[in-house]
PDB file of C-alpha atoms in Angstrom:
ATOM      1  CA  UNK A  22      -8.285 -11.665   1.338  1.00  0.00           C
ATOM      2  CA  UNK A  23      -6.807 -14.919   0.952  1.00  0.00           C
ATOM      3  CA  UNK A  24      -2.983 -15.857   2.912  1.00  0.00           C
ATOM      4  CA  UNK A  25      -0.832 -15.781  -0.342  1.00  0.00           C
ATOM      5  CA  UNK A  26      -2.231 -12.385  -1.201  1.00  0.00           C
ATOM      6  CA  UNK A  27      -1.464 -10.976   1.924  1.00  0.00           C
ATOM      7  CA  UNK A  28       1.790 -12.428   2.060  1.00  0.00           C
ATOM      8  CA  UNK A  29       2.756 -10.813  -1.452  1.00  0.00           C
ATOM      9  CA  UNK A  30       1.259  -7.695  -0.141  1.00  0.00           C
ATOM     10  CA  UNK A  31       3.581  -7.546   3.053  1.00  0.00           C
ATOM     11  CA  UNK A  32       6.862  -8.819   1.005  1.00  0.00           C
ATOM     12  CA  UNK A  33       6.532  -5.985  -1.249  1.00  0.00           C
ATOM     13  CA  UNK A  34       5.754  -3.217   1.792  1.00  0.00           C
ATOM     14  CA  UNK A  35       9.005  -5.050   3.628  1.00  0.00           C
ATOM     15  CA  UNK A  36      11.365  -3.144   1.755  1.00  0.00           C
ATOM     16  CA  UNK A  37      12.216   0.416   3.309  1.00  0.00           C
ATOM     17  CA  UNK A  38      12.096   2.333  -0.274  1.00  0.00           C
ATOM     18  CA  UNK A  39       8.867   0.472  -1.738  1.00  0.00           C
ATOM     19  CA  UNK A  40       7.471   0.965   1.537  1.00  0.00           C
ATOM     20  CA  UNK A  41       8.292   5.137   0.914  1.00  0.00           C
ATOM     21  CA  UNK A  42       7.211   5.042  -2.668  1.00  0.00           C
ATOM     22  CA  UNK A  43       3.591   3.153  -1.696  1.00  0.00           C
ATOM     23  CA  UNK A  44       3.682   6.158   1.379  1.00  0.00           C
ATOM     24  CA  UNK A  45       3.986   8.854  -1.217  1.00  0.00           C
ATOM     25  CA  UNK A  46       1.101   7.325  -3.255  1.00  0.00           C
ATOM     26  CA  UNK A  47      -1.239   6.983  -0.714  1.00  0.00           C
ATOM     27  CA  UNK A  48      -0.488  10.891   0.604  1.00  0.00           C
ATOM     28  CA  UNK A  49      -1.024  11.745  -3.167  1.00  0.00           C
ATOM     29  CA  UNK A  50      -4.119   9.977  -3.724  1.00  0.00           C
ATOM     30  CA  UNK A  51      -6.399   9.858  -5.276  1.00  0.00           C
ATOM     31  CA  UNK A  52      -4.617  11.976  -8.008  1.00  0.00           C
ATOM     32  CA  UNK A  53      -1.582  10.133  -7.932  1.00  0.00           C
ATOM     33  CA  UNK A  54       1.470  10.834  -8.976  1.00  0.00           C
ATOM     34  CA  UNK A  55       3.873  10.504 -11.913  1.00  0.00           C
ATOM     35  CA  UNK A  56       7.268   8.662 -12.076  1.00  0.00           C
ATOM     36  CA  UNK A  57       9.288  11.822 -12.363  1.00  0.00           C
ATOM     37  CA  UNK A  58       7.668  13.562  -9.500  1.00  0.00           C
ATOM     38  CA  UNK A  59       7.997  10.695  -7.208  1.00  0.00           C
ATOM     39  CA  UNK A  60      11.561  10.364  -7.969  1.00  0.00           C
ATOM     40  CA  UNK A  61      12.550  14.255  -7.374  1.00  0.00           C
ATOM     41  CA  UNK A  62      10.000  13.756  -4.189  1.00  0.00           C
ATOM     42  CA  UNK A  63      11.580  10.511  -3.091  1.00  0.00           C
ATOM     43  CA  UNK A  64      15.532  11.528  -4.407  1.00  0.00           C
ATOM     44  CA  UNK A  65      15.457   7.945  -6.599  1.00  0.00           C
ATOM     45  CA  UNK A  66      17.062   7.271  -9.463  1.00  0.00           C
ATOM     46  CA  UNK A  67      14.385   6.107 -12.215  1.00  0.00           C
ATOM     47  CA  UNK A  68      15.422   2.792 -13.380  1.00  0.00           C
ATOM     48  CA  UNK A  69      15.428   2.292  -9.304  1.00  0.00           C
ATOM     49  CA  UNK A  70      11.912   3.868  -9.114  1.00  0.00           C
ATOM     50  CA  UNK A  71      10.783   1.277 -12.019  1.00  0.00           C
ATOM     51  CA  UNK A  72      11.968  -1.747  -9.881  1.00  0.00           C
ATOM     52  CA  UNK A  73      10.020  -0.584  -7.092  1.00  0.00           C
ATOM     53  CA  UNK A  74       6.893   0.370  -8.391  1.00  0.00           C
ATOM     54  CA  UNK A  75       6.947  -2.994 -10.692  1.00  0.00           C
ATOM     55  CA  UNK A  76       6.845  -4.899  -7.668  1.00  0.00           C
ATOM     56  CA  UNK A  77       3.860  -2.904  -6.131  1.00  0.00           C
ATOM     57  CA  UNK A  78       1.877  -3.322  -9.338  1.00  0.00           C
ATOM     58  CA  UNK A  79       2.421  -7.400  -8.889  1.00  0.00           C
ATOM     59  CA  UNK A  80       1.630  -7.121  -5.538  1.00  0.00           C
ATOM     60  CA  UNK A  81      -1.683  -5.275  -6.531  1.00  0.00           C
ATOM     61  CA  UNK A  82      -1.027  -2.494  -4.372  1.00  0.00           C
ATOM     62  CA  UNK A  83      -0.256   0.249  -6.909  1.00  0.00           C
ATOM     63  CA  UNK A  84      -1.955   0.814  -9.960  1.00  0.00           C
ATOM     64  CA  UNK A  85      -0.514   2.472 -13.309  1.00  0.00           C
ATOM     65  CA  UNK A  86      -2.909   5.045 -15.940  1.00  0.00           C
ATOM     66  CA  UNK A  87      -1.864   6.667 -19.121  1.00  0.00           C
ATOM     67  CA  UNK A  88      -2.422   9.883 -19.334  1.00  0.00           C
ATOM     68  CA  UNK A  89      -1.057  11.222 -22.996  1.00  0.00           C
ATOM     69  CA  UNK A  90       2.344  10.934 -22.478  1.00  0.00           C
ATOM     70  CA  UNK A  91       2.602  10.408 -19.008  1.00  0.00           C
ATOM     71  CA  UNK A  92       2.008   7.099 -16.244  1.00  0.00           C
ATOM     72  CA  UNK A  93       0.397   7.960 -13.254  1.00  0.00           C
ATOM     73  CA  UNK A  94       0.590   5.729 -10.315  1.00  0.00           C
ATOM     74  CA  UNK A  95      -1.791   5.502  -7.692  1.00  0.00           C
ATOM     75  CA  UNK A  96      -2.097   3.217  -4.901  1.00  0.00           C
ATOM     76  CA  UNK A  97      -5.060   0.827  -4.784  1.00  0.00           C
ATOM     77  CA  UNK A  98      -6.869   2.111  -1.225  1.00  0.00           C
ATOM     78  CA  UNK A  99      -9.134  -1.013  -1.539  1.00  0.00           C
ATOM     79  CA  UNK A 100      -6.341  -3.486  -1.951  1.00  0.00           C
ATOM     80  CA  UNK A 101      -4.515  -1.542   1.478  1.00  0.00           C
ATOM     81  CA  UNK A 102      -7.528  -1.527   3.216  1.00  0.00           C
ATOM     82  CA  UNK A 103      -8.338  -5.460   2.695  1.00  0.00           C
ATOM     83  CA  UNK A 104      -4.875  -6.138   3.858  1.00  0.00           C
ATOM     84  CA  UNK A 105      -5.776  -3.935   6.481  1.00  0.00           C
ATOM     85  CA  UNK A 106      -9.217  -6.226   7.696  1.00  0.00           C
ATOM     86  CA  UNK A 107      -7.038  -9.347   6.709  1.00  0.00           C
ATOM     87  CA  UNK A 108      -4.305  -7.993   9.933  1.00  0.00           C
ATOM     88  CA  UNK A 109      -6.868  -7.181  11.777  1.00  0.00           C
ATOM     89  CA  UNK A 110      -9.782  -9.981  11.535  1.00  0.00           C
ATOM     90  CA  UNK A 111      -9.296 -11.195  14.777  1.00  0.00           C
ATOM     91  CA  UNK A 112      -8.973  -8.317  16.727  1.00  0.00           C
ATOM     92  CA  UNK A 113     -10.200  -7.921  20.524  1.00  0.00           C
ATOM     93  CA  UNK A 114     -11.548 -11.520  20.627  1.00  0.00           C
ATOM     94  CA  UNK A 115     -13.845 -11.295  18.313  1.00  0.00           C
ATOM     95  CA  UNK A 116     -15.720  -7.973  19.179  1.00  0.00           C
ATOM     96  CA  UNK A 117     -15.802  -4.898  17.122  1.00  0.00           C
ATOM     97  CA  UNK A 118     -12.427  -2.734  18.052  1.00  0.00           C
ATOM     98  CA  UNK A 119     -12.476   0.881  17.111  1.00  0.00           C
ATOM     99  CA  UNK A 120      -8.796   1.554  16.359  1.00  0.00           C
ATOM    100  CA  UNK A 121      -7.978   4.726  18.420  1.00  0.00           C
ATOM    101  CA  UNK A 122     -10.669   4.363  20.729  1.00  0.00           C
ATOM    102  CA  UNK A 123     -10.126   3.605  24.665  1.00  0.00           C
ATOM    103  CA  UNK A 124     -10.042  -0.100  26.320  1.00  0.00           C
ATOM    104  CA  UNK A 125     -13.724   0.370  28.034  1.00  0.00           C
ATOM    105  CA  UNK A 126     -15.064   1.163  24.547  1.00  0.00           C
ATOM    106  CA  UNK A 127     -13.758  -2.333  22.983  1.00  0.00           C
ATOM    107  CA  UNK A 128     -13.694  -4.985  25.766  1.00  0.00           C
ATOM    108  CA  UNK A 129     -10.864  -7.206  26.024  1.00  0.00           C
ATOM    109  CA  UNK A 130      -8.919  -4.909  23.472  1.00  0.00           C
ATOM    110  CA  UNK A 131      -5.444  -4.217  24.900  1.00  0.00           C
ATOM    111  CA  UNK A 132      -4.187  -2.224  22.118  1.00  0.00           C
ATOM    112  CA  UNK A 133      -7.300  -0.139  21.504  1.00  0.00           C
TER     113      UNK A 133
END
């Protein structure tokens, strides 16, 4: 993942509701979930709703499918996870870090 996308990425998460919606898409995946149920779930007005999720789709972390009538949103797990190895790329000097696991497992790891 290149700077500028991560950046994007990060802008759009930085804001406490587009942070819930993106939340309640990744609990939902990979079904997804449609605007209506993610405003009664989230207690959002709609046009609000649009704004956010707009801005997730140009961030590419949210994704949009008809389906007849319907949009379904779902989050884009690859994009997350890339932003994910992008935060993480240098992690414990260079050596493989298990998140979760204890210090002795990852040496040099602090936060593992």
């Amino acid at each position: 993942m290149e700077e500028k996308t991560a950046v994007t990425a990060l802008a759009a998460l930085a804001q406490p509701m587009r942070l819930r919606v993106f939340r309640a898409l990744v609990g939902a995946a990979p079904l997804g979930l449609t605007p209506g149920a993610l405003s009664a779930t989230l207690g959002v007005p709609a046009s609000t709703l649009s704004f956010h999720l707009k801005e997730l789709m140009h961030a590419g972390l949210v994704t949009h499918e008809r389906s007849g009538r319907s949009l379904i949103y779902r989050p884009q797990l690859e994009h997350m996870n890339a932003l994910l190895e992008y935060l993480t790329a240098h992690c414990c000097q260079g050596e493989p870090c298990a998140l979760g696991a204890a210090p002795q497992t990852a040496p040099g790891c602090a936060s593992c």
